[in-house]
Amino acid sequence: LKGGNVAPPAAFMALLGPPVRRAAYVVQGGVMKASPVLTGTLRRSWTTSPSSVIGVRVVSRVGTSLVYARYQNTRTRNRGYVKRGIDVAKTRAKQVLQDGMREVVQGLWEK
């Protein structure tokens, strides 16, 4: 915020994009490790999108383009692997995000 006005999207991205993306990579790693493996295609298919500004939030999405990923997550013996992967990575992702935000604040403080 500068003078009571909301900072432009480019400013949000420059400051918050990298920490958000690093946290998303941690979540991606957790989901990849929890993914069932027969041929490895599902595990390799997980990707993280570049960070973007949606409203006043900086967002980075983790997902897969495989059609059967949802089926694997809801209707097989591997049921819930996405949630398990997120649960495993959640604490580490929060820590990565907090560390990144701390770096951003320290960088602003030094300017």
PDB file of N, CA and C in Angstrom:
ATOM      1  N   LEU A   1       0.838  -1.182   0.000  1.00  0.00           N
ATOM      2  CA  LEU A   1       0.000   0.000   0.000  1.00  0.00           C
ATOM      3  C   LEU A   1       0.876   1.235   0.000  1.00  0.00           C
ATOM      4  N   LYS A   2       0.481   2.171  -0.797  1.00  0.00           N
ATOM      5  CA  LYS A   2       1.237   3.413  -0.862  1.00  0.00           C
ATOM      6  C   LYS A   2       0.243   4.552  -0.836  1.00  0.00           C
ATOM      7  N   GLY A   3       0.270   5.353   0.207  1.00  0.00           N
ATOM      8  CA  GLY A   3      -0.648   6.467   0.314  1.00  0.00           C
ATOM      9  C   GLY A   3      -2.100   6.051   0.402  1.00  0.00           C
ATOM     10  N   GLY A   4      -2.369   4.854   0.922  1.00  0.00           N
ATOM     11  CA  GLY A   4      -3.741   4.388   1.057  1.00  0.00           C
ATOM     12  C   GLY A   4      -4.302   3.737  -0.194  1.00  0.00           C
ATOM     13  N   ASN A   5      -3.545   3.705  -1.275  1.00  0.00           N
ATOM     14  CA  ASN A   5      -4.001   3.071  -2.515  1.00  0.00           C
ATOM     15  C   ASN A   5      -3.446   1.659  -2.607  1.00  0.00           C
ATOM     16  N   VAL A   6      -4.196   0.794  -3.259  1.00  0.00           N
ATOM     17  CA  VAL A   6      -3.733  -0.575  -3.462  1.00  0.00           C
ATOM     18  C   VAL A   6      -2.605  -0.559  -4.480  1.00  0.00           C
ATOM     19  N   ALA A   7      -1.536  -1.302  -4.184  1.00  0.00           N
ATOM     20  CA  ALA A   7      -0.404  -1.376  -5.100  1.00  0.00           C
ATOM     21  C   ALA A   7      -0.836  -2.043  -6.404  1.00  0.00           C
ATOM     22  N   PRO A   8      -0.243  -1.655  -7.523  1.00  0.00           N
ATOM     23  CA  PRO A   8      -0.606  -2.275  -8.806  1.00  0.00           C
ATOM     24  C   PRO A   8      -0.189  -3.741  -8.852  1.00  0.00           C
ATOM     25  N   PRO A   9      -0.841  -4.532  -9.717  1.00  0.00           N
ATOM     26  CA  PRO A   9      -0.519  -5.962  -9.813  1.00  0.00           C
ATOM     27  C   PRO A   9       0.952  -6.260 -10.048  1.00  0.00           C
ATOM     28  N   ALA A  10       1.629  -5.426 -10.815  1.00  0.00           N
ATOM     29  CA  ALA A  10       3.045  -5.673 -11.082  1.00  0.00           C
ATOM     30  C   ALA A  10       3.859  -5.607  -9.790  1.00  0.00           C
ATOM     31  N   ALA A  11       3.483  -4.690  -8.893  1.00  0.00           N
ATOM     32  CA  ALA A  11       4.197  -4.576  -7.625  1.00  0.00           C
ATOM     33  C   ALA A  11       3.954  -5.805  -6.752  1.00  0.00           C
ATOM     34  N   PHE A  12       2.701  -6.299  -6.743  1.00  0.00           N
ATOM     35  CA  PHE A  12       2.394  -7.522  -5.997  1.00  0.00           C
ATOM     36  C   PHE A  12       3.234  -8.678  -6.527  1.00  0.00           C
ATOM     37  N   MET A  13       3.283  -8.814  -7.843  1.00  0.00           N
ATOM     38  CA  MET A  13       4.013  -9.924  -8.448  1.00  0.00           C
ATOM     39  C   MET A  13       5.495  -9.849  -8.145  1.00  0.00           C
ATOM     40  N   ALA A  14       6.054  -8.666  -8.230  1.00  0.00           N
ATOM     41  CA  ALA A  14       7.488  -8.523  -8.000  1.00  0.00           C
ATOM     42  C   ALA A  14       7.861  -8.915  -6.576  1.00  0.00           C
ATOM     43  N   LEU A  15       7.003  -8.573  -5.627  1.00  0.00           N
ATOM     44  CA  LEU A  15       7.321  -8.853  -4.230  1.00  0.00           C
ATOM     45  C   LEU A  15       6.887 -10.240  -3.776  1.00  0.00           C
ATOM     46  N   LEU A  16       5.665 -10.609  -4.104  1.00  0.00           N
ATOM     47  CA  LEU A  16       5.077 -11.815  -3.526  1.00  0.00           C
ATOM     48  C   LEU A  16       5.119 -13.039  -4.446  1.00  0.00           C
ATOM     49  N   GLY A  17       5.319 -12.838  -5.729  1.00  0.00           N
ATOM     50  CA  GLY A  17       5.317 -13.955  -6.678  1.00  0.00           C
ATOM     51  C   GLY A  17       6.315 -15.051  -6.359  1.00  0.00           C
ATOM     52  N   PRO A  18       7.592 -14.712  -6.159  1.00  0.00           N
ATOM     53  CA  PRO A  18       8.582 -15.762  -5.885  1.00  0.00           C
ATOM     54  C   PRO A  18       8.307 -16.580  -4.628  1.00  0.00           C
ATOM     55  N   PRO A  19       7.966 -15.974  -3.473  1.00  0.00           N
ATOM     56  CA  PRO A  19       7.686 -16.813  -2.299  1.00  0.00           C
ATOM     57  C   PRO A  19       6.464 -17.716  -2.490  1.00  0.00           C
ATOM     58  N   VAL A  20       5.440 -17.198  -3.151  1.00  0.00           N
ATOM     59  CA  VAL A  20       4.237 -18.001  -3.389  1.00  0.00           C
ATOM     60  C   VAL A  20       4.570 -19.180  -4.296  1.00  0.00           C
ATOM     61  N   ARG A  21       5.357 -18.941  -5.313  1.00  0.00           N
ATOM     62  CA  ARG A  21       5.706 -20.025  -6.242  1.00  0.00           C
ATOM     63  C   ARG A  21       6.578 -21.084  -5.556  1.00  0.00           C
ATOM     64  N   ARG A  22       7.510 -20.654  -4.704  1.00  0.00           N
ATOM     65  CA  ARG A  22       8.336 -21.629  -3.978  1.00  0.00           C
ATOM     66  C   ARG A  22       7.471 -22.498  -3.072  1.00  0.00           C
ATOM     67  N   ALA A  23       6.493 -21.898  -2.408  1.00  0.00           N
ATOM     68  CA  ALA A  23       5.587 -22.672  -1.560  1.00  0.00           C
ATOM     69  C   ALA A  23       4.762 -23.642  -2.404  1.00  0.00           C
ATOM     70  N   ALA A  24       4.337 -23.203  -3.591  1.00  0.00           N
ATOM     71  CA  ALA A  24       3.575 -24.082  -4.484  1.00  0.00           C
ATOM     72  C   ALA A  24       4.425 -25.267  -4.936  1.00  0.00           C
ATOM     73  N   TYR A  25       5.714 -25.046  -5.162  1.00  0.00           N
ATOM     74  CA  TYR A  25       6.601 -26.154  -5.540  1.00  0.00           C
ATOM     75  C   TYR A  25       6.705 -27.188  -4.415  1.00  0.00           C
ATOM     76  N   VAL A  26       6.680 -26.731  -3.182  1.00  0.00           N
ATOM     77  CA  VAL A  26       6.715 -27.661  -2.048  1.00  0.00           C
ATOM     78  C   VAL A  26       5.447 -28.514  -2.041  1.00  0.00           C
ATOM     79  N   VAL A  27       4.293 -27.871  -2.270  1.00  0.00           N
ATOM     80  CA  VAL A  27       3.028 -28.611  -2.339  1.00  0.00           C
ATOM     81  C   VAL A  27       3.054 -29.590  -3.506  1.00  0.00           C
ATOM     82  N   GLN A  28       3.559 -29.150  -4.661  1.00  0.00           N
ATOM     83  CA  GLN A  28       3.659 -30.033  -5.823  1.00  0.00           C
ATOM     84  C   GLN A  28       4.496 -31.258  -5.490  1.00  0.00           C
ATOM     85  N   GLY A  29       5.598 -31.067  -4.810  1.00  0.00           N
ATOM     86  CA  GLY A  29       6.445 -32.201  -4.429  1.00  0.00           C
ATOM     87  C   GLY A  29       5.725 -33.178  -3.517  1.00  0.00           C
ATOM     88  N   GLY A  30       4.951 -32.646  -2.580  1.00  0.00           N
ATOM     89  CA  GLY A  30       4.196 -33.520  -1.683  1.00  0.00           C
ATOM     90  C   GLY A  30       3.159 -34.346  -2.421  1.00  0.00           C
ATOM     91  N   VAL A  31       2.446 -33.714  -3.355  1.00  0.00           N
ATOM     92  CA  VAL A  31       1.429 -34.435  -4.120  1.00  0.00           C
ATOM     93  C   VAL A  31       2.085 -35.443  -5.055  1.00  0.00           C
ATOM     94  N   MET A  32       3.212 -35.080  -5.638  1.00  0.00           N
ATOM     95  CA  MET A  32       3.906 -36.014  -6.523  1.00  0.00           C
ATOM     96  C   MET A  32       4.350 -37.265  -5.763  1.00  0.00           C
ATOM     97  N   LYS A  33       4.863 -37.078  -4.575  1.00  0.00           N
ATOM     98  CA  LYS A  33       5.300 -38.229  -3.776  1.00  0.00           C
ATOM     99  C   LYS A  33       4.136 -39.115  -3.372  1.00  0.00           C
ATOM    100  N   ALA A  34       2.962 -38.514  -3.155  1.00  0.00           N
ATOM    101  CA  ALA A  34       1.794 -39.281  -2.739  1.00  0.00           C
ATOM    102  C   ALA A  34       1.053 -39.914  -3.909  1.00  0.00           C
ATOM    103  N   SER A  35       1.358 -39.500  -5.142  1.00  0.00           N
ATOM    104  CA  SER A  35       0.658 -40.024  -6.320  1.00  0.00           C
ATOM    105  C   SER A  35       0.946 -41.512  -6.504  1.00  0.00           C
ATOM    106  N   PRO A  36      -0.086 -42.278  -6.872  1.00  0.00           N
ATOM    107  CA  PRO A  36       0.135 -43.697  -7.138  1.00  0.00           C
ATOM    108  C   PRO A  36       0.998 -43.877  -8.389  1.00  0.00           C
ATOM    109  N   VAL A  37       1.788 -44.928  -8.393  1.00  0.00           N
ATOM    110  CA  VAL A  37       2.708 -45.135  -9.509  1.00  0.00           C
ATOM    111  C   VAL A  37       2.528 -46.531 -10.097  1.00  0.00           C
ATOM    112  N   LEU A  38       2.185 -46.573 -11.355  1.00  0.00           N
ATOM    113  CA  LEU A  38       2.223 -47.814 -12.107  1.00  0.00           C
ATOM    114  C   LEU A  38       3.254 -47.619 -13.220  1.00  0.00           C
ATOM    115  N   THR A  39       3.043 -46.598 -14.033  1.00  0.00           N
ATOM    116  CA  THR A  39       4.002 -46.274 -15.088  1.00  0.00           C
ATOM    117  C   THR A  39       4.753 -44.989 -14.780  1.00  0.00           C
ATOM    118  N   GLY A  40       4.260 -44.173 -13.827  1.00  0.00           N
ATOM    119  CA  GLY A  40       4.908 -42.919 -13.466  1.00  0.00           C
ATOM    120  C   GLY A  40       4.352 -41.706 -14.187  1.00  0.00           C
ATOM    121  N   THR A  41       3.416 -41.925 -15.112  1.00  0.00           N
ATOM    122  CA  THR A  41       2.862 -40.815 -15.881  1.00  0.00           C
ATOM    123  C   THR A  41       2.127 -39.827 -14.984  1.00  0.00           C
ATOM    124  N   LEU A  42       1.304 -40.318 -14.085  1.00  0.00           N
ATOM    125  CA  LEU A  42       0.558 -39.438 -13.192  1.00  0.00           C
ATOM    126  C   LEU A  42       1.506 -38.636 -12.310  1.00  0.00           C
ATOM    127  N   ARG A  43       2.483 -39.291 -11.767  1.00  0.00           N
ATOM    128  CA  ARG A  43       3.433 -38.601 -10.884  1.00  0.00           C
ATOM    129  C   ARG A  43       4.191 -37.506 -11.641  1.00  0.00           C
ATOM    130  N   ARG A  44       4.604 -37.785 -12.857  1.00  0.00           N
ATOM    131  CA  ARG A  44       5.354 -36.799 -13.636  1.00  0.00           C
ATOM    132  C   ARG A  44       4.489 -35.659 -14.160  1.00  0.00           C
ATOM    133  N   SER A  45       3.175 -35.842 -14.178  1.00  0.00           N
ATOM    134  CA  SER A  45       2.298 -34.859 -14.819  1.00  0.00           C
ATOM    135  C   SER A  45       2.007 -33.625 -13.968  1.00  0.00           C
ATOM    136  N   TRP A  46       2.342 -33.639 -12.696  1.00  0.00           N
ATOM    137  CA  TRP A  46       2.026 -32.501 -11.833  1.00  0.00           C
ATOM    138  C   TRP A  46       2.883 -31.299 -12.184  1.00  0.00           C
ATOM    139  N   THR A  47       2.237 -30.135 -12.300  1.00  0.00           N
ATOM    140  CA  THR A  47       2.942 -28.903 -12.644  1.00  0.00           C
ATOM    141  C   THR A  47       2.483 -27.768 -11.729  1.00  0.00           C
ATOM    142  N   THR A  48       3.287 -26.731 -11.684  1.00  0.00           N
ATOM    143  CA  THR A  48       2.949 -25.519 -10.942  1.00  0.00           C
ATOM    144  C   THR A  48       2.916 -24.370 -11.923  1.00  0.00           C
ATOM    145  N   SER A  49       1.826 -23.589 -11.880  1.00  0.00           N
ATOM    146  CA  SER A  49       1.683 -22.459 -12.799  1.00  0.00           C
ATOM    147  C   SER A  49       2.496 -21.272 -12.295  1.00  0.00           C
ATOM    148  N   PRO A  50       2.858 -20.382 -13.207  1.00  0.00           N
ATOM    149  CA  PRO A  50       3.505 -19.143 -12.756  1.00  0.00           C
ATOM    150  C   PRO A  50       2.556 -18.377 -11.846  1.00  0.00           C
ATOM    151  N   SER A  51       3.097 -17.631 -10.920  1.00  0.00           N
ATOM    152  CA  SER A  51       2.273 -16.842 -10.015  1.00  0.00           C
ATOM    153  C   SER A  51       1.534 -15.762 -10.796  1.00  0.00           C
ATOM    154  N   SER A  52       0.316 -15.472 -10.367  1.00  0.00           N
ATOM    155  CA  SER A  52      -0.473 -14.421 -10.999  1.00  0.00           C
ATOM    156  C   SER A  52      -1.281 -13.706  -9.930  1.00  0.00           C
ATOM    157  N   VAL A  53      -1.745 -12.516 -10.272  1.00  0.00           N
ATOM    158  CA  VAL A  53      -2.556 -11.734  -9.343  1.00  0.00           C
ATOM    159  C   VAL A  53      -4.015 -11.922  -9.706  1.00  0.00           C
ATOM    160  N   ILE A  54      -4.813 -12.353  -8.731  1.00  0.00           N
ATOM    161  CA  ILE A  54      -6.256 -12.487  -8.898  1.00  0.00           C
ATOM    162  C   ILE A  54      -6.876 -11.635  -7.799  1.00  0.00           C
ATOM    163  N   GLY A  55      -7.415 -10.497  -8.178  1.00  0.00           N
ATOM    164  CA  GLY A  55      -7.926  -9.553  -7.193  1.00  0.00           C
ATOM    165  C   GLY A  55      -6.761  -8.977  -6.414  1.00  0.00           C
ATOM    166  N   VAL A  56      -6.745  -9.210  -5.117  1.00  0.00           N
ATOM    167  CA  VAL A  56      -5.623  -8.760  -4.287  1.00  0.00           C
ATOM    168  C   VAL A  56      -4.806  -9.941  -3.776  1.00  0.00           C
ATOM    169  N   ARG A  57      -4.969 -11.092  -4.417  1.00  0.00           N
ATOM    170  CA  ARG A  57      -4.235 -12.292  -4.018  1.00  0.00           C
ATOM    171  C   ARG A  57      -3.208 -12.667  -5.078  1.00  0.00           C
ATOM    172  N   VAL A  58      -2.084 -13.144  -4.618  1.00  0.00           N
ATOM    173  CA  VAL A  58      -1.085 -13.702  -5.520  1.00  0.00           C
ATOM    174  C   VAL A  58      -1.247 -15.208  -5.443  1.00  0.00           C
ATOM    175  N   VAL A  59      -1.485 -15.837  -6.605  1.00  0.00           N
ATOM    176  CA  VAL A  59      -1.863 -17.241  -6.655  1.00  0.00           C
ATOM    177  C   VAL A  59      -0.921 -17.996  -7.584  1.00  0.00           C
ATOM    178  N   SER A  60      -0.578 -19.205  -7.191  1.00  0.00           N
ATOM    179  CA  SER A  60       0.135 -20.136  -8.045  1.00  0.00           C
ATOM    180  C   SER A  60      -0.585 -21.474  -7.915  1.00  0.00           C
ATOM    181  N   ARG A  61      -0.977 -22.061  -9.015  1.00  0.00           N
ATOM    182  CA  ARG A  61      -1.798 -23.278  -8.980  1.00  0.00           C
ATOM    183  C   ARG A  61      -0.968 -24.519  -9.261  1.00  0.00           C
ATOM    184  N   VAL A  62      -1.302 -25.577  -8.532  1.00  0.00           N
ATOM    185  CA  VAL A  62      -0.667 -26.875  -8.721  1.00  0.00           C
ATOM    186  C   VAL A  62      -1.730 -27.799  -9.291  1.00  0.00           C
ATOM    187  N   GLY A  63      -1.404 -28.512 -10.365  1.00  0.00           N
ATOM    188  CA  GLY A  63      -2.391 -29.405 -10.953  1.00  0.00           C
ATOM    189  C   GLY A  63      -1.797 -30.321 -11.997  1.00  0.00           C
ATOM    190  N   THR A  64      -2.678 -31.093 -12.589  1.00  0.00           N
ATOM    191  CA  THR A  64      -2.296 -32.024 -13.637  1.00  0.00           C
ATOM    192  C   THR A  64      -3.313 -31.937 -14.758  1.00  0.00           C
ATOM    193  N   SER A  65      -2.891 -32.258 -15.950  1.00  0.00           N
ATOM    194  CA  SER A  65      -3.805 -32.221 -17.090  1.00  0.00           C
ATOM    195  C   SER A  65      -4.359 -33.607 -17.411  1.00  0.00           C
ATOM    196  N   LEU A  66      -3.965 -34.611 -16.663  1.00  0.00           N
ATOM    197  CA  LEU A  66      -4.434 -35.962 -16.945  1.00  0.00           C
ATOM    198  C   LEU A  66      -5.889 -36.128 -16.523  1.00  0.00           C
ATOM    199  N   VAL A  67      -6.680 -36.683 -17.410  1.00  0.00           N
ATOM    200  CA  VAL A  67      -8.104 -36.856 -17.164  1.00  0.00           C
ATOM    201  C   VAL A  67      -8.345 -37.841 -16.022  1.00  0.00           C
ATOM    202  N   TYR A  68      -7.548 -38.875 -15.923  1.00  0.00           N
ATOM    203  CA  TYR A  68      -7.814 -39.916 -14.933  1.00  0.00           C
ATOM    204  C   TYR A  68      -7.282 -39.588 -13.539  1.00  0.00           C
ATOM    205  N   ALA A  69      -6.654 -38.443 -13.357  1.00  0.00           N
ATOM    206  CA  ALA A  69      -6.127 -38.094 -12.036  1.00  0.00           C
ATOM    207  C   ALA A  69      -7.249 -37.965 -11.010  1.00  0.00           C
ATOM    208  N   ARG A  70      -8.362 -37.364 -11.398  1.00  0.00           N
ATOM    209  CA  ARG A  70      -9.492 -37.222 -10.477  1.00  0.00           C
ATOM    210  C   ARG A  70     -10.063 -38.593 -10.123  1.00  0.00           C
ATOM    211  N   TYR A  71     -10.164 -39.473 -11.105  1.00  0.00           N
ATOM    212  CA  TYR A  71     -10.662 -40.828 -10.859  1.00  0.00           C
ATOM    213  C   TYR A  71      -9.756 -41.534  -9.860  1.00  0.00           C
ATOM    214  N   GLN A  72      -8.448 -41.437 -10.071  1.00  0.00           N
ATOM    215  CA  GLN A  72      -7.499 -42.074  -9.153  1.00  0.00           C
ATOM    216  C   GLN A  72      -7.650 -41.529  -7.737  1.00  0.00           C
ATOM    217  N   ASN A  73      -7.946 -40.240  -7.635  1.00  0.00           N
ATOM    218  CA  ASN A  73      -8.048 -39.609  -6.330  1.00  0.00           C
ATOM    219  C   ASN A  73      -9.341 -39.941  -5.601  1.00  0.00           C
ATOM    220  N   THR A  74     -10.409 -40.275  -6.331  1.00  0.00           N
ATOM    221  CA  THR A  74     -11.706 -40.445  -5.677  1.00  0.00           C
ATOM    222  C   THR A  74     -12.255 -41.860  -5.702  1.00  0.00           C
ATOM    223  N   ARG A  75     -11.835 -42.690  -6.655  1.00  0.00           N
ATOM    224  CA  ARG A  75     -12.533 -43.967  -6.835  1.00  0.00           C
ATOM    225  C   ARG A  75     -11.660 -45.206  -6.842  1.00  0.00           C
ATOM    226  N   THR A  76     -10.457 -45.103  -6.433  1.00  0.00           N
ATOM    227  CA  THR A  76      -9.600 -46.295  -6.403  1.00  0.00           C
ATOM    228  C   THR A  76      -9.085 -46.511  -4.991  1.00  0.00           C
ATOM    229  N   ARG A  77      -8.297 -47.531  -4.825  1.00  0.00           N
ATOM    230  CA  ARG A  77      -7.743 -47.797  -3.491  1.00  0.00           C
ATOM    231  C   ARG A  77      -6.778 -46.701  -3.054  1.00  0.00           C
ATOM    232  N   ASN A  78      -6.348 -45.866  -3.996  1.00  0.00           N
ATOM    233  CA  ASN A  78      -5.459 -44.746  -3.676  1.00  0.00           C
ATOM    234  C   ASN A  78      -6.244 -43.503  -3.264  1.00  0.00           C
ATOM    235  N   ARG A  79      -7.499 -43.678  -2.968  1.00  0.00           N
ATOM    236  CA  ARG A  79      -8.407 -42.581  -2.665  1.00  0.00           C
ATOM    237  C   ARG A  79      -7.778 -41.562  -1.719  1.00  0.00           C
ATOM    238  N   GLY A  80      -7.851 -40.296  -2.114  1.00  0.00           N
ATOM    239  CA  GLY A  80      -7.382 -39.215  -1.254  1.00  0.00           C
ATOM    240  C   GLY A  80      -5.901 -38.922  -1.324  1.00  0.00           C
ATOM    241  N   TYR A  81      -5.207 -39.379  -2.357  1.00  0.00           N
ATOM    242  CA  TYR A  81      -3.763 -39.156  -2.402  1.00  0.00           C
ATOM    243  C   TYR A  81      -3.416 -37.675  -2.521  1.00  0.00           C
ATOM    244  N   VAL A  82      -4.260 -36.870  -3.159  1.00  0.00           N
ATOM    245  CA  VAL A  82      -3.979 -35.438  -3.273  1.00  0.00           C
ATOM    246  C   VAL A  82      -4.018 -34.796  -1.887  1.00  0.00           C
ATOM    247  N   LYS A  83      -5.046 -35.076  -1.123  1.00  0.00           N
ATOM    248  CA  LYS A  83      -5.152 -34.507   0.225  1.00  0.00           C
ATOM    249  C   LYS A  83      -3.994 -34.976   1.100  1.00  0.00           C
ATOM    250  N   ARG A  84      -3.636 -36.242   0.994  1.00  0.00           N
ATOM    251  CA  ARG A  84      -2.504 -36.748   1.790  1.00  0.00           C
ATOM    252  C   ARG A  84      -1.220 -36.016   1.425  1.00  0.00           C
ATOM    253  N   GLY A  85      -1.009 -35.804   0.142  1.00  0.00           N
ATOM    254  CA  GLY A  85       0.192 -35.095  -0.303  1.00  0.00           C
ATOM    255  C   GLY A  85       0.232 -33.664   0.182  1.00  0.00           C
ATOM    256  N   ILE A  86      -0.920 -32.995   0.139  1.00  0.00           N
ATOM    257  CA  ILE A  86      -0.995 -31.619   0.624  1.00  0.00           C
ATOM    258  C   ILE A  86      -0.763 -31.584   2.130  1.00  0.00           C
ATOM    259  N   ASP A  87      -1.364 -32.510   2.856  1.00  0.00           N
ATOM    260  CA  ASP A  87      -1.194 -32.549   4.309  1.00  0.00           C
ATOM    261  C   ASP A  87       0.270 -32.736   4.699  1.00  0.00           C
ATOM    262  N   VAL A  88       0.967 -33.584   3.960  1.00  0.00           N
ATOM    263  CA  VAL A  88       2.379 -33.827   4.249  1.00  0.00           C
ATOM    264  C   VAL A  88       3.209 -32.572   3.984  1.00  0.00           C
ATOM    265  N   ALA A  89       2.891 -31.845   2.915  1.00  0.00           N
ATOM    266  CA  ALA A  89       3.689 -30.692   2.501  1.00  0.00           C
ATOM    267  C   ALA A  89       3.258 -29.381   3.152  1.00  0.00           C
ATOM    268  N   LYS A  90       2.091 -29.357   3.789  1.00  0.00           N
ATOM    269  CA  LYS A  90       1.509 -28.112   4.281  1.00  0.00           C
ATOM    270  C   LYS A  90       2.433 -27.350   5.238  1.00  0.00           C
ATOM    271  N   THR A  91       2.980 -28.021   6.220  1.00  0.00           N
ATOM    272  CA  THR A  91       3.821 -27.357   7.211  1.00  0.00           C
ATOM    273  C   THR A  91       5.064 -26.766   6.560  1.00  0.00           C
ATOM    274  N   ARG A  92       5.692 -27.543   5.702  1.00  0.00           N
ATOM    275  CA  ARG A  92       6.905 -27.048   5.013  1.00  0.00           C
ATOM    276  C   ARG A  92       6.566 -25.894   4.075  1.00  0.00           C
ATOM    277  N   ALA A  93       5.440 -25.961   3.374  1.00  0.00           N
ATOM    278  CA  ALA A  93       5.041 -24.889   2.462  1.00  0.00           C
ATOM    279  C   ALA A  93       4.781 -23.599   3.230  1.00  0.00           C
ATOM    280  N   LYS A  94       4.135 -23.703   4.383  1.00  0.00           N
ATOM    281  CA  LYS A  94       3.901 -22.511   5.210  1.00  0.00           C
ATOM    282  C   LYS A  94       5.221 -21.896   5.641  1.00  0.00           C
ATOM    283  N   GLN A  95       6.166 -22.739   6.027  1.00  0.00           N
ATOM    284  CA  GLN A  95       7.469 -22.236   6.460  1.00  0.00           C
ATOM    285  C   GLN A  95       8.200 -21.548   5.304  1.00  0.00           C
ATOM    286  N   VAL A  96       8.159 -22.132   4.121  1.00  0.00           N
ATOM    287  CA  VAL A  96       8.799 -21.540   2.944  1.00  0.00           C
ATOM    288  C   VAL A  96       8.164 -20.192   2.633  1.00  0.00           C
ATOM    289  N   LEU A  97       6.840 -20.113   2.707  1.00  0.00           N
ATOM    290  CA  LEU A  97       6.141 -18.858   2.443  1.00  0.00           C
ATOM    291  C   LEU A  97       6.486 -17.807   3.496  1.00  0.00           C
ATOM    292  N   GLN A  98       6.514 -18.193   4.768  1.00  0.00           N
ATOM    293  CA  GLN A  98       6.864 -17.247   5.826  1.00  0.00           C
ATOM    294  C   GLN A  98       8.289 -16.735   5.666  1.00  0.00           C
ATOM    295  N   ASP A  99       9.217 -17.629   5.330  1.00  0.00           N
ATOM    296  CA  ASP A  99      10.604 -17.209   5.123  1.00  0.00           C
ATOM    297  C   ASP A  99      10.705 -16.247   3.942  1.00  0.00           C
ATOM    298  N   GLY A 100       9.980 -16.543   2.874  1.00  0.00           N
ATOM    299  CA  GLY A 100       9.978 -15.661   1.711  1.00  0.00           C
ATOM    300  C   GLY A 100       9.396 -14.301   2.024  1.00  0.00           C
ATOM    301  N   MET A 101       8.314 -14.279   2.789  1.00  0.00           N
ATOM    302  CA  MET A 101       7.710 -13.010   3.173  1.00  0.00           C
ATOM    303  C   MET A 101       8.639 -12.224   4.086  1.00  0.00           C
ATOM    304  N   ARG A 102       9.338 -12.920   4.959  1.00  0.00           N
ATOM    305  CA  ARG A 102      10.298 -12.259   5.842  1.00  0.00           C
ATOM    306  C   ARG A 102      11.398 -11.594   5.012  1.00  0.00           C
ATOM    307  N   GLU A 103      11.874 -12.287   3.978  1.00  0.00           N
ATOM    308  CA  GLU A 103      12.887 -11.711   3.092  1.00  0.00           C
ATOM    309  C   GLU A 103      12.349 -10.475   2.380  1.00  0.00           C
ATOM    310  N   VAL A 104      11.095 -10.525   1.935  1.00  0.00           N
ATOM    311  CA  VAL A 104      10.481  -9.384   1.256  1.00  0.00           C
ATOM    312  C   VAL A 104      10.413  -8.186   2.189  1.00  0.00           C
ATOM    313  N   VAL A 105       9.955  -8.416   3.409  1.00  0.00           N
ATOM    314  CA  VAL A 105       9.822  -7.317   4.375  1.00  0.00           C
ATOM    315  C   VAL A 105      11.188  -6.747   4.725  1.00  0.00           C
ATOM    316  N   GLN A 106      12.182  -7.604   4.918  1.00  0.00           N
ATOM    317  CA  GLN A 106      13.520  -7.112   5.227  1.00  0.00           C
ATOM    318  C   GLN A 106      14.081  -6.312   4.066  1.00  0.00           C
ATOM    319  N   GLY A 107      13.801  -6.770   2.848  1.00  0.00           N
ATOM    320  CA  GLY A 107      14.257  -6.033   1.666  1.00  0.00           C
ATOM    321  C   GLY A 107      13.612  -4.655   1.573  1.00  0.00           C
ATOM    322  N   LEU A 108      12.332  -4.571   1.895  1.00  0.00           N
ATOM    323  CA  LEU A 108      11.651  -3.281   1.877  1.00  0.00           C
ATOM    324  C   LEU A 108      12.156  -2.379   2.991  1.00  0.00           C
ATOM    325  N   TRP A 109      12.453  -2.975   4.135  1.00  0.00           N
ATOM    326  CA  TRP A 109      12.906  -2.200   5.280  1.00  0.00           C
ATOM    327  C   TRP A 109      14.273  -1.569   5.003  1.00  0.00           C
ATOM    328  N   GLU A 110      15.112  -2.283   4.267  1.00  0.00           N
ATOM    329  CA  GLU A 110      16.454  -1.801   3.980  1.00  0.00           C
ATOM    330  C   GLU A 110      16.482  -0.714   2.923  1.00  0.00           C
ATOM    331  N   LYS A 111      15.402  -0.602   2.123  1.00  0.00           N
ATOM    332  CA  LYS A 111      15.392   0.415   1.055  1.00  0.00           C
ATOM    333  C   LYS A 111      15.180   1.791   1.567  1.00  0.00           C
TER     334      LYS A 111
END
